[in-house]
Short mmCIF file of C-alpha atoms and ligand atoms in Angstrom, two decimals:
data_model
loop_
_atom_site.label_atom_id
_atom_site.label_comp_id
_atom_site.label_asym_id
_atom_site.label_seq_id
_atom_site.Cartn_x
_atom_site.Cartn_y
_atom_site.Cartn_z
CA UNK A 216 -26.97 14.87 7.75
CA UNK A 217 -24.73 12.52 9.99
CA UNK A 218 -21.02 12.97 9.28
CA UNK A 219 -18.04 10.31 9.28
CA UNK A 220 -14.46 11.22 9.57
CA UNK A 221 -12.10 8.29 8.45
CA UNK A 222 -8.44 8.21 8.68
CA UNK A 223 -6.14 5.69 7.53
CA UNK A 224 -2.61 4.92 8.49
CA UNK A 225 0.14 2.71 7.00
CA UNK A 226 -0.20 0.65 3.78
CA UNK A 227 -2.39 0.68 0.58
CA UNK A 228 -4.45 -2.27 1.99
CA UNK A 229 -5.66 0.03 4.69
CA UNK A 230 -6.25 2.99 2.14
CA UNK A 231 -8.56 0.53 0.31
CA UNK A 232 -10.36 -0.73 3.44
CA UNK A 233 -10.85 2.91 4.41
CA UNK A 234 -12.52 3.71 1.19
CA UNK A 235 -14.66 0.80 1.53
CA UNK A 236 -15.70 1.84 5.05
CA UNK A 237 -16.53 5.23 3.61
CA UNK A 238 -18.76 3.51 0.93
CA UNK A 239 -20.42 1.42 3.64
CA UNK A 240 -21.11 4.49 6.03
CA UNK A 241 -22.50 6.31 2.81
CA UNK A 242 -25.11 3.62 2.53
CA UNK A 243 -26.06 4.11 6.15
CA UNK A 244 -26.55 7.84 5.51
CA UNK A 245 -23.23 9.27 6.40
CA UNK A 246 -21.38 11.79 4.43
CA UNK A 247 -17.59 11.92 4.55
CA UNK A 248 -16.01 15.02 6.19
CA UNK A 249 -12.33 16.15 6.43
CA UNK A 250 -13.21 18.00 9.66
CA UNK A 251 -13.02 15.84 12.71
CA UNK A 252 -14.68 18.26 14.96
CA UNK A 253 -17.98 17.92 13.05
CA UNK A 254 -17.98 14.18 12.80
CA UNK A 255 -20.59 11.89 14.51
CA UNK A 256 -18.60 8.77 13.74
CA UNK A 257 -14.70 9.00 13.81
CA UNK A 258 -12.94 5.87 12.38
CA UNK A 259 -9.12 5.32 12.75
CA UNK A 260 -7.90 2.59 10.50
CA UNK A 261 -4.71 1.89 11.98
CA UNK A 262 -1.38 0.27 11.46
CA UNK A 263 0.72 -2.19 13.56
CA UNK A 264 3.71 -2.75 11.46
CA UNK A 265 6.21 -0.65 13.50
CA UNK A 266 5.92 0.51 17.01
CA UNK A 267 5.80 4.30 16.23
CA UNK A 268 2.81 3.62 13.81
CA UNK A 269 0.92 1.77 16.60
CA UNK A 270 1.68 4.39 19.33
CA UNK A 271 0.57 7.25 17.01
CA UNK A 272 -3.02 5.70 17.38
CA UNK A 273 -2.93 6.08 21.18
CA UNK A 274 -2.05 9.80 20.96
CA UNK A 275 -4.67 10.35 18.54
CA UNK A 276 -7.15 8.51 20.66
CA UNK A 277 -6.11 10.83 23.70
CA UNK A 278 -7.12 13.88 21.52
CA UNK A 279 -10.29 12.42 20.38
CA UNK A 280 -11.33 11.81 24.05
CA UNK A 281 -11.11 15.38 24.70
CA UNK A 282 -13.07 16.32 21.46
CA UNK A 283 -15.69 13.75 22.38
CA UNK A 284 -16.14 15.43 25.82
CA UNK A 285 -16.42 18.86 24.21
CA UNK A 286 -18.99 17.67 21.80
CA UNK A 287 -20.98 15.91 24.48
CA UNK A 288 -21.17 19.31 26.38
CA UNK A 289 -22.63 20.73 23.27
CA UNK A 290 -25.16 17.80 23.25
CA UNK A 291 -23.63 15.84 20.24
CA UNK A 292 -22.87 12.18 20.33
CA UNK A 293 -19.51 10.90 18.95
CA UNK A 294 -18.78 7.34 18.30
CA UNK A 295 -15.14 6.48 18.10
CA UNK A 296 -14.12 3.26 16.04
CA UNK A 297 -10.65 1.77 16.14
CA UNK A 298 -10.22 -0.47 12.89
CA UNK A 299 -7.33 -2.05 11.19
CA UNK A 300 -4.36 -3.97 12.44
CA UNK A 301 -3.80 -2.40 15.80
CA UNK A 302 -7.59 -3.35 16.36
CA UNK A 303 -6.83 -6.90 15.40
CA UNK A 304 -3.64 -7.24 17.25
CA UNK A 305 -4.73 -5.63 20.73
CA UNK A 306 -8.59 -6.07 20.52
CA UNK A 307 -10.17 -5.62 24.05
CA UNK A 308 -7.04 -4.14 25.32
CA UNK A 309 -7.69 -0.96 23.33
CA UNK A 310 -10.76 -0.44 25.45
CA UNK A 311 -8.74 -0.48 28.68
CA UNK A 312 -6.05 1.86 27.42
CA UNK A 313 -8.47 4.17 25.52
CA UNK A 314 -11.64 5.16 27.46
CA UNK A 315 -13.16 7.12 24.57
CA UNK A 316 -13.31 4.21 22.23
CA UNK A 317 -16.70 2.59 21.46
CA UNK A 318 -15.97 0.07 18.77
CA UNK A 319 -13.01 -2.06 17.97
CA UNK A 320 -13.24 -3.87 14.49
CA UNK A 321 -10.55 -5.81 12.73
CA UNK A 322 -9.69 -5.80 8.95
CA UNK A 323 -11.73 -9.02 8.27
CA UNK A 324 -14.93 -7.93 9.90
CA UNK A 325 -15.41 -4.26 9.01
CA UNK A 326 -18.17 -5.15 6.67
CA UNK A 327 -20.26 -5.38 9.98
CA UNK A 328 -19.67 -1.78 10.82
CA UNK A 329 -23.31 -0.73 10.65
CA UNK A 330 -24.35 -3.47 13.07
CA UNK A 331 -21.40 -2.75 15.42
CA UNK A 332 -22.18 1.04 15.39
CA UNK A 333 -25.95 0.09 16.41
CA UNK A 334 -24.68 -2.27 19.05
CA UNK A 335 -22.40 0.32 20.46
CA UNK A 336 -25.23 2.44 21.66
CA UNK A 337 -25.81 -0.36 24.39
CA UNK A 338 -22.13 -0.73 25.26
CA UNK A 339 -18.74 -0.88 23.88
CA UNK A 340 -18.01 -3.65 21.30
CA UNK A 341 -15.05 -5.63 20.01
CA UNK A 342 -15.28 -7.74 16.67
CA UNK A 343 -11.85 -9.21 15.79
CA UNK A 344 -13.04 -12.41 14.19
CA UNK A 345 -11.90 -13.93 10.94
CA UNK A 346 -15.54 -14.67 9.62
CA UNK A 347 -16.33 -17.25 7.16
CA UNK A 348 -18.42 -15.05 5.05
CA UNK A 349 -16.66 -12.95 2.39
CA UNK A 350 -16.62 -9.26 3.68
CA UNK A 351 -16.36 -8.14 -0.03
CA UNK A 352 -19.73 -9.57 -0.60
CA UNK A 353 -21.32 -7.37 1.86
CA UNK A 354 -19.72 -3.98 0.87
CA UNK A 355 -21.43 -1.64 -1.58
CA UNK A 356 -20.18 -0.75 -4.89
CA UNK A 357 -17.79 2.12 -5.12
CA UNK A 358 -19.28 5.25 -6.56
CA UNK A 359 -16.49 7.70 -7.26
CA UNK A 360 -13.25 5.66 -7.57
CA UNK A 361 -11.14 8.33 -8.91
CA UNK A 362 -8.85 7.89 -12.12
CA UNK A 363 -6.43 5.55 -10.14
CA UNK A 364 -7.97 2.96 -7.93
CA UNK A 365 -6.84 0.21 -5.66
CA UNK A 366 -8.38 -3.25 -5.94
CA UNK A 367 -7.96 -5.82 -3.29
CA UNK A 368 -7.18 -9.32 -4.92
CA UNK A 369 -5.36 -11.15 -2.02
CA UNK A 370 -5.19 -10.73 1.65
CA UNK A 371 -2.92 -12.11 4.49
CA UNK A 372 0.41 -13.71 4.40
CA UNK A 373 1.87 -17.04 5.02
CA UNK A 374 5.42 -16.12 4.76
CA UNK A 375 6.21 -15.43 8.35
CA UNK A 376 9.22 -13.10 8.00
CA UNK A 377 10.83 -13.03 11.47
CA UNK A 378 10.15 -9.30 12.01
CA UNK A 379 6.63 -9.00 10.66
CA UNK A 380 3.30 -8.87 12.31
CA UNK A 381 1.10 -9.16 9.08
CA UNK A 382 0.77 -12.94 9.13
CA UNK A 383 -0.66 -12.39 12.80
CA UNK A 384 -2.88 -9.34 12.14
CA UNK A 385 -4.15 -10.14 8.68
CA UNK A 386 -3.98 -13.76 8.91
CA UNK A 387 -3.44 -16.61 6.40
CA UNK A 388 -3.17 -15.81 2.81
CA UNK A 389 -6.55 -15.76 1.07
CA UNK A 390 -7.15 -15.03 -2.76
CA UNK A 391 -10.46 -13.69 -4.06
CA UNK A 392 -12.09 -15.42 -6.93
CA UNK A 393 -11.11 -14.25 -10.46
CA UNK A 394 -14.76 -13.53 -11.45
CA UNK A 395 -15.37 -11.18 -8.52
CA UNK A 396 -12.30 -9.36 -9.08
CA UNK A 397 -12.99 -8.91 -12.87
CA UNK A 398 -16.66 -7.80 -11.94
CA UNK A 399 -15.28 -5.13 -9.47
CA UNK A 400 -12.64 -3.99 -12.05
CA UNK A 401 -15.45 -3.56 -14.64
CA UNK A 402 -17.47 -1.55 -12.23
CA UNK A 403 -14.45 0.61 -11.35
CA UNK A 404 -13.70 1.16 -15.07
CA UNK A 405 -17.37 2.00 -15.87
CA UNK A 406 -17.27 4.58 -12.98
CA UNK A 407 -14.28 6.33 -14.54
CA UNK A 408 -11.08 4.38 -13.19
CA UNK A 409 -8.37 4.24 -15.77
CA UNK A 410 -5.63 2.74 -13.67
CA UNK A 411 -6.09 -0.11 -11.38
CA UNK A 412 -3.60 -1.25 -8.85
CA UNK A 413 -4.12 -4.81 -7.80
CA UNK A 414 -3.28 -4.86 -4.03
CA UNK A 415 -2.48 -7.57 -1.48
CA UNK A 416 -0.08 -8.21 1.40
CA UNK A 417 1.55 -10.62 -0.80
CA UNK A 418 -0.03 -10.00 -4.09
CA UNK A 419 2.17 -12.09 -6.33
CA UNK A 420 1.20 -15.15 -4.27
CA UNK A 421 -2.15 -14.72 -5.62
CA UNK A 422 -3.85 -18.04 -6.55
CA UNK A 423 -7.60 -17.33 -6.84
CA UNK A 424 -10.10 -19.77 -8.31
CA UNK A 425 -10.63 -18.89 -11.93
CA UNK A 426 -13.73 -19.45 -14.09
CA UNK A 427 -12.22 -22.65 -15.45
CA UNK A 428 -12.04 -24.32 -12.13
CA UNK A 429 -8.23 -23.88 -11.81
CA UNK A 430 -6.35 -21.38 -9.61
CA UNK A 431 -5.13 -18.50 -11.53
CA UNK A 432 -1.73 -16.84 -10.97
CA UNK A 433 -1.32 -13.05 -10.82
CA UNK A 434 0.15 -13.03 -14.33
CA UNK A 435 -3.00 -14.63 -15.62
CA UNK A 436 -5.18 -12.36 -13.63
CA UNK A 437 -3.36 -9.32 -14.96
CA UNK A 438 -3.95 -10.55 -18.57
CA UNK A 439 -7.63 -10.89 -17.97
CA UNK A 440 -7.97 -7.49 -16.26
CA UNK A 441 -5.94 -5.73 -18.96
CA UNK A 442 -8.66 -6.79 -21.47
CA UNK A 443 -11.42 -4.83 -19.75
CA UNK A 444 -12.38 -1.88 -21.80
CA UNK A 445 -11.41 1.52 -20.09
CA UNK A 446 -8.62 -0.02 -18.05
CA UNK A 447 -5.50 1.77 -19.58
CA UNK A 448 -3.05 1.03 -16.97
CA UNK A 449 -2.41 -1.76 -14.36
CA UNK A 450 -0.12 -2.11 -11.49
CA UNK A 451 0.26 -4.54 -8.52
CA UNK A 452 1.76 -4.36 -5.06
CA UNK A 453 3.20 -5.68 -2.81
CA UNK A 454 5.21 -8.67 -3.96
CA UNK A 455 7.66 -11.13 -2.40
CA UNK A 456 10.76 -12.19 -4.45
CA UNK A 457 9.89 -15.90 -3.87
CA UNK A 458 6.58 -15.53 -5.81
CA UNK A 459 7.88 -13.85 -9.13
CA UNK A 460 7.13 -16.56 -11.33
CA UNK A 461 7.67 -16.91 -15.09
CA UNK A 462 4.20 -15.83 -15.95
CA UNK A 463 4.33 -12.69 -14.05
CA UNK A 464 7.67 -11.77 -15.61
CA UNK A 465 6.14 -12.56 -18.90
CA UNK A 466 3.19 -10.37 -18.21
CA UNK A 467 5.83 -7.50 -17.93
CA UNK A 468 7.12 -8.26 -21.41
CA UNK A 469 3.74 -8.80 -23.05
CA UNK A 470 1.13 -6.32 -21.53
CA UNK A 471 1.43 -2.72 -22.69
CA UNK A 472 -1.10 -1.82 -19.90
CA UNK A 473 0.98 -3.36 -17.25
CA UNK A 474 3.33 -0.40 -16.14
CA UNK A 475 7.04 -0.82 -16.11
CA UNK A 476 7.40 -0.53 -12.36
CA UNK A 477 8.00 -3.26 -9.75
CA UNK A 478 7.91 -2.81 -5.93
CA UNK A 479 9.84 -5.77 -4.80
CA UNK A 480 11.06 -5.58 -1.09
CA UNK A 481 14.34 -7.17 -0.34
CA UNK A 482 14.97 -5.98 3.14
CA UNK A 483 18.66 -6.63 3.27
CA UNK A 484 21.50 -7.53 1.06
CA UNK A 485 23.29 -9.71 3.64
CA UNK A 486 22.66 -13.55 3.11
CA UNK A 487 23.14 -14.05 6.91
CA UNK A 488 20.60 -11.47 7.67
CA UNK A 489 18.10 -12.74 4.96
CA UNK A 490 18.34 -16.09 6.58
CA UNK A 491 17.77 -14.74 10.08
CA UNK A 492 14.94 -12.77 8.69
CA UNK A 493 13.25 -16.04 7.32
CA UNK A 494 13.03 -14.36 3.89
CA UNK A 495 13.77 -17.69 2.14
CA UNK A 496 16.27 -16.24 -0.49
CA UNK A 497 19.64 -14.85 -0.71
CA UNK A 498 20.96 -11.76 -2.21
CA UNK A 499 22.34 -13.24 -5.54
CA UNK A 500 18.85 -14.94 -6.13
CA UNK A 501 17.35 -11.35 -5.87
CA UNK A 502 20.11 -10.01 -8.29
CA UNK A 503 19.30 -12.76 -10.75
CA UNK A 504 15.62 -12.31 -10.53
CA UNK A 505 16.08 -8.49 -11.22
CA UNK A 506 18.20 -9.50 -14.30
CA UNK A 507 15.28 -11.53 -15.53
CA UNK A 508 12.80 -8.90 -15.05
CA UNK A 509 15.12 -6.41 -16.81
CA UNK A 510 15.42 -8.73 -19.60
CA UNK A 511 11.61 -8.89 -19.96
CA UNK A 512 11.06 -5.18 -19.53
CA UNK A 513 14.27 -3.33 -19.91
CA UNK A 514 12.88 0.20 -18.89
CA UNK A 515 11.34 -1.30 -15.68
CA UNK A 516 11.87 1.06 -12.70
CA UNK A 517 12.55 -0.77 -9.28
CA UNK A 518 11.48 -0.08 -5.83
CA UNK A 519 12.18 -1.82 -2.60
CA UNK A 520 11.72 -1.90 1.20
CA UNK A 521 14.83 -2.16 3.57
CA UNK A 522 15.17 -2.66 7.15
CA UNK A 523 18.31 -1.63 8.98
CA UNK A 524 19.42 -2.87 12.29
CA UNK A 525 17.87 -6.21 12.34
CA UNK A 526 19.16 -8.09 15.44
CA UNK A 527 22.62 -9.34 14.87
CA UNK A 528 23.34 -7.05 11.89
CA UNK A 529 27.06 -6.10 11.71
CA UNK A 530 28.88 -3.26 9.76
CA UNK A 531 29.72 -6.11 7.30
CA UNK A 532 26.17 -7.03 6.69
CA UNK A 533 25.06 -3.39 6.36
CA UNK A 534 27.93 -3.02 3.75
CA UNK A 535 26.33 -5.87 1.78
CA UNK A 536 23.13 -4.12 1.72
CA UNK A 537 24.65 -0.94 0.54
CA UNK A 538 26.59 -2.99 -2.19
CA UNK A 539 23.30 -4.54 -3.46
CA UNK A 540 21.57 -1.19 -3.66
CA UNK A 541 24.52 0.21 -5.63
CA UNK A 542 24.41 -2.82 -7.96
CA UNK A 543 20.79 -2.72 -8.71
CA UNK A 544 19.90 1.10 -8.69
CA UNK A 545 16.35 1.84 -7.32
CA UNK A 546 14.00 4.50 -8.66
CA UNK A 547 12.27 4.76 -5.28
CA UNK A 548 12.46 2.84 -1.97
CA UNK A 549 11.04 2.78 1.63
CA UNK A 550 13.49 2.10 4.52
CA UNK A 551 12.96 1.64 8.16
CA UNK A 552 14.78 0.86 11.47
CA UNK A 553 14.05 -2.43 12.79
CA UNK A 554 11.32 -2.16 15.37
CA UNK A 555 10.60 -5.28 17.48
CA UNK A 556 6.96 -6.30 17.34
CA UNK A 557 5.22 -8.24 19.98
CA UNK A 558 4.70 -11.93 19.13
CA UNK A 559 7.24 -12.02 16.29
CA UNK A 560 10.22 -14.33 16.45
CA UNK A 561 12.76 -11.61 16.06
CA UNK A 562 11.33 -9.85 18.98
CA UNK A 563 12.77 -12.65 21.19
CA UNK A 564 16.49 -11.97 19.91
CA UNK A 565 18.88 -10.68 22.40
CA UNK A 566 21.55 -9.29 19.98
CA UNK A 567 19.71 -5.74 19.42
CA UNK A 568 21.63 -3.20 17.35
CA UNK A 569 22.09 0.14 19.43
CA UNK A 570 19.57 2.86 18.37
CA UNK A 571 22.60 5.16 17.50
CA UNK A 572 24.01 2.58 14.95
CA UNK A 573 20.58 1.97 13.43
CA UNK A 574 20.31 5.82 13.05
CA UNK A 575 23.64 5.90 11.47
CA UNK A 576 23.00 3.06 9.02
CA UNK A 577 19.61 4.45 8.13
CA UNK A 578 21.04 7.86 7.31
CA UNK A 579 23.86 6.26 4.98
CA UNK A 580 21.36 4.01 3.15
CA UNK A 581 18.79 6.72 2.64
CA UNK A 582 21.41 9.13 1.20
CA UNK A 583 22.35 6.56 -1.44
CA UNK A 584 18.73 5.79 -2.17
CA UNK A 585 17.79 9.33 -2.41
CA UNK A 586 20.76 9.91 -4.87
CA UNK A 587 19.49 7.17 -7.01
CA UNK A 588 15.96 8.48 -7.01
CA UNK A 589 17.17 11.89 -8.03
CA UNK A 590 19.38 10.47 -10.72
CA UNK A 591 16.35 8.43 -11.98
CA UNK A 592 14.27 11.50 -12.11
CA UNK A 593 16.70 13.63 -13.87
CA UNK A 594 17.18 10.95 -16.53
CA UNK A 595 13.65 11.48 -17.61
CA UNK A 596 14.25 15.11 -18.43
CA UNK A 597 14.12 15.59 -22.23
CA UNK A 598 12.32 12.51 -22.72
CA UNK A 599 8.66 12.17 -23.77
CA UNK A 600 6.59 10.00 -21.60
CA UNK A 601 2.84 9.10 -21.47
CA UNK A 602 1.12 10.60 -18.48
CA UNK A 603 -2.18 9.57 -17.02
CA UNK A 604 -3.74 12.71 -15.91
CA UNK A 605 -5.39 12.21 -12.47
CA UNK A 606 -6.35 15.49 -10.73
CA UNK A 607 -5.96 19.24 -10.79
CA UNK A 608 -2.55 20.35 -10.20
CA UNK A 609 -1.05 22.53 -7.43
CA UNK A 610 -1.80 25.80 -9.28
CA UNK A 611 -4.92 26.88 -11.37
CA UNK A 612 -4.30 25.88 -15.04
CA UNK A 613 -2.19 22.92 -13.88
CA UNK A 614 -2.99 19.29 -14.03
CA UNK A 615 -1.17 16.52 -12.24
CA UNK A 616 -0.66 12.79 -13.27
CA UNK A 617 1.79 9.98 -13.14
CA UNK A 618 4.37 8.73 -15.60
CA UNK A 619 4.66 4.87 -16.12
CA UNK A 620 7.36 4.94 -13.67
CA UNK A 621 5.08 6.21 -10.90
CA UNK A 622 6.65 9.73 -10.93
CA UNK A 623 4.31 12.60 -10.23
CA UNK A 624 4.19 14.87 -13.14
CA UNK A 625 2.65 18.53 -13.35
CA UNK A 626 1.74 20.11 -16.74
CA UNK A 627 -0.21 23.11 -17.79
CA UNK A 628 -3.53 22.04 -19.15
CA UNK A 629 -7.13 21.80 -18.42
CA UNK A 630 -8.97 19.71 -15.90
CA UNK A 631 -10.94 18.39 -18.80
CA UNK A 632 -8.10 16.17 -19.79
CA UNK A 633 -8.22 14.39 -16.44
CA UNK A 634 -8.64 10.57 -17.00
CA UNK A 635 -6.81 10.67 -20.37
CA UNK A 636 -3.11 9.59 -21.18
CA UNK A 637 -1.13 12.32 -22.98
CA UNK A 638 2.50 12.38 -24.15
CA UNK A 639 4.54 14.85 -22.06
CA UNK A 640 7.83 16.07 -22.86
CA UNK A 641 9.68 16.39 -19.47
CA UNK A 642 11.32 19.72 -18.90
CA UNK A 643 12.46 19.84 -15.31
CA UNK A 644 12.77 17.46 -12.29
CA UNK A 645 11.92 19.14 -8.98
CA UNK A 646 12.55 17.27 -5.75
CA UNK A 647 9.34 15.47 -5.73
CA UNK A 648 7.63 16.10 -9.10
CA UNK A 649 8.61 16.35 -12.71
CA UNK A 650 7.44 19.19 -14.86
CA UNK A 651 6.75 18.96 -18.48
CA UNK A 652 4.49 20.01 -21.44
CA UNK A 653 1.84 18.07 -23.41
CA UNK A 654 2.93 17.67 -26.97
CA UNK A 655 1.18 17.32 -30.41
CA UNK A 656 -2.47 16.93 -30.48
CA UNK A 657 -2.69 16.23 -26.77
CA UNK A 658 -1.25 19.76 -26.15
CA UNK A 659 -4.01 21.29 -28.25
CA UNK A 660 -6.68 19.17 -26.42
CA UNK A 661 -5.28 19.56 -22.90
CA UNK A 662 -5.00 23.38 -23.28
CA UNK A 663 -7.99 24.07 -25.46
CA UNK A 664 -10.13 25.37 -22.53
CA UNK A 665 -7.24 26.41 -20.32
N1 5AD B 989 10.37 -3.13 11.79
C1 5AD B 989 10.77 -2.31 10.65
N2 5AD B 989 10.23 -2.46 9.45
C2 5AD B 989 9.36 -3.38 9.29
N3 5AD B 989 8.60 -3.72 8.14
C3 5AD B 989 7.83 -4.68 8.47
N4 5AD B 989 8.03 -5.18 9.90
C4 5AD B 989 8.85 -4.30 10.34
C5 5AD B 989 9.48 -4.14 11.56
N5 5AD B 989 9.28 -5.00 12.56
C6 5AD B 989 8.73 -3.10 6.95
C7 5AD B 989 9.33 -4.14 5.88
C8 5AD B 989 8.13 -4.37 5.01
C9 5AD B 989 7.51 -2.89 5.09
C10 5AD B 989 5.98 -3.01 4.74
O1 5AD B 989 7.54 -2.59 6.52
O2 5AD B 989 10.34 -3.42 5.23
O3 5AD B 989 8.31 -4.45 3.67
FE1 SF4 B 990 5.37 -9.46 6.39
FE2 SF4 B 990 7.22 -11.07 5.01
FE3 SF4 B 990 4.54 -11.27 4.71
FE4 SF4 B 990 5.64 -9.26 3.70
S1 SF4 B 990 6.19 -11.31 3.14
S2 SF4 B 990 3.71 -9.25 4.82
S3 SF4 B 990 7.18 -8.66 5.32
S4 SF4 B 990 5.67 -11.70 6.77
#
């Protein structure tokens, strides 16, 4: 039996692509392995968003070269594939820097992986094209999606934030057709998925052709997918503030299946920096937008991305970001030091913020965000929340799931309850998980066989 090891770095789009590559390799007779030493094919699905992420790939490729040599001595072939955004951005250059690599394939052409693997027997191959055919039409159906599954509805980005490589690595924005998305969602639900997260680099810019010949918005798409039997929960990510339209906000008000959680990156609270970043909105527009979302869905939990130390950022700019965080209150967040990326406009700037200042600002910002996260989690203690049970818990007799607010929850219960939503009274907040007990009939069902 041939074995494939697939490792993904970076965002949810890559997680989705990696799972599709596993399906594709499955069709070619490969079984997935978690042990790289026994893999005949190794795929690194790479991320180019920050320098650290991109450099990690090269150290991994160095280790793989050694492993490949050892396997060769034992008479075993190993094919090393670099996929994802580093593949797209650096292409042939990877072959020069990493002698062990056999195949370089970009995020828009990985459906050709079987042909590329075959071609690599004759020599190293690179495919970083943006082909005209729809890669999704060439991928096999997913067999075991899990209780919570990602579904790509849109790819690429036309926003061109000054710091970001995505418009270059993932290309222009493209939305999938509504009927294809609905068909994939129906297949996922039939295979046991209960929660679908519609994903895209700029998902709320979705404008896929609908069955009525019009382009649909994300709000309309969510309404349609919510009607699919078996789909209990919906989420979407990642969004841009400029594309939060009325229909999407109304979906948060009207659709019980749409979870009260919104990841809406703001990056900075300073108007000067937001303008320099080419974000096309100011801090007050973001505040007013959040007010409207909260009016539609008062219990919505908010999440965001922040960059500290963008070129030219002063202490006063940073203070504005801290003020915005304090004003809004986030349930969770991701925050990063600015990392100059080749080919982006901001990389040309000369007023770089010193590394030590970036570190200081990041620590201050993360301390506030962490306090807000802990406060949010502690506020759930004593409440009863519906939890979608997704997998066995950390210890035998425990089951793990998610609250509507994307908090990890552990309860005592039987794995037979996985895939159901049960009311759980939260009894304790740990640093990364909530703990609780299933109540009422659900408790009886959940613990019947435990
Ligand atoms: N430096 C630091 N962070 C970045 N991000 C994107 N590009 C950069 C960069 N050059 C962050 C943004 C984005 C998230 C996915 O990654 O916050 O929302
Ligand atoms: Fe990058 Fe901005 Fe597009 Fe997000 S919206 S992918 S940060 S260019």
